[in-house]
């Protein structure tokens, strides 16, 4: 059963992503799609266990929603897609035949959890930045510039030019992005095992959409995509299968106060949790990375 909740700017679907994409979203109707699907690494998302019987089954399932997203995005639209480092080669080879991959981005972060002891643990997640038409797409370079350390901090002069000129103090970010993971103590934190930071989505949305653009997130989770889109004056469509996370979107995006008789309120955080020995627990350590060895099933 598919449920739909909406106001004039934002729509939330509750149900299976592939079914909703196939039957409820028109072709070439969306400006920007951000895709952060289950990674097939054994995480628990509400009642859903993120583990397919084989890698082949996971990849074939992924190709179905990728094809739907390619159908849905506008001719001048953009798709950003994430997955695990293990699965990304399959995504990359598949998508390069159908779209132009402009950038292969890595989002890297710190980790307070146990990564690995017998190999080098994962400290990043890969993102593909893809467009349908390499000669016609949105990229708002001026909206996402960051400090250029050569010019802003070191104040060097470029003597290769006919007239020696100071280096620029700002630049468009490269393809290695550092954003801290969402921690328990952060205001934006929701109860979800793989929440993406608002700062990551802000860069993507500012770069690849304009005010009034329509943005789609087929695996909404904590609805960060829609929440940031709303703050930046964009419209959004979100899809979420788990009722537990649907309620986050109804509160965070549509600002509903009640769902089927249940009051919707922000997560009440306890900053003074102790273990059985009475020692205070570091809640940020518990949050960890999606790839931390102590959080996967």
CSV table of C-alpha atoms in Angstrom, one decimal, residues 13 15-18 21 33-38 45 48 52 58 61-62 64-66 69 81-82 91 192 194 196 216-225 237-241 245:
chain,number,residue,atom,x,y,z
A,13,UNK,CA,5.5,8.9,-0.4
A,15,UNK,CA,6.1,2.7,0.2
A,16,UNK,CA,8.4,0.8,-2.0
A,17,UNK,CA,10.8,3.0,-3.9
A,18,UNK,CA,10.8,1.2,-7.3
A,21,UNK,CA,9.2,5.7,-9.0
A,33,UNK,CA,18.0,13.5,-7.7
A,34,UNK,CA,20.1,12.6,-4.7
A,35,UNK,CA,20.3,8.8,-4.1
A,36,UNK,CA,21.6,7.3,-0.8
A,37,UNK,CA,20.3,3.7,-1.0
A,38,UNK,CA,20.9,0.8,1.4
A,45,UNK,CA,17.0,0.2,9.3
A,48,UNK,CA,14.5,-3.7,7.3
A,52,UNK,CA,20.7,-9.2,0.0
A,58,UNK,CA,21.6,-6.3,-4.8
A,61,UNK,CA,17.8,-4.4,-7.6
A,62,UNK,CA,19.9,-1.2,-7.8
A,64,UNK,CA,16.0,-1.0,-11.5
A,65,UNK,CA,15.8,2.2,-9.5
A,66,UNK,CA,18.8,3.7,-11.3
A,69,UNK,CA,15.8,7.8,-11.9
A,81,UNK,CA,24.4,8.6,-6.3
A,82,UNK,CA,26.1,7.0,-3.3
A,91,UNK,CA,27.3,1.6,-10.4
A,192,UNK,CA,18.9,6.6,12.1
A,194,UNK,CA,23.4,6.3,8.4
A,196,UNK,CA,23.9,12.2,6.1
A,216,UNK,CA,13.9,13.9,-5.5
A,217,UNK,CA,15.2,11.6,-2.8
A,218,UNK,CA,14.0,8.0,-3.3
A,219,UNK,CA,15.5,6.7,0.0
A,220,UNK,CA,14.7,9.5,2.3
A,221,UNK,CA,15.8,8.1,5.7
A,222,UNK,CA,16.0,11.2,7.9
A,223,UNK,CA,14.7,13.4,5.1
A,224,UNK,CA,17.8,15.6,5.2
A,225,UNK,CA,17.6,16.2,1.4
A,237,UNK,CA,9.7,14.6,-3.5
A,238,UNK,CA,10.7,12.0,-0.9
A,239,UNK,CA,10.2,8.3,-0.7
A,240,UNK,CA,10.5,6.2,2.5
A,241,UNK,CA,9.6,2.6,3.1
A,245,UNK,CA,11.5,7.2,9.4
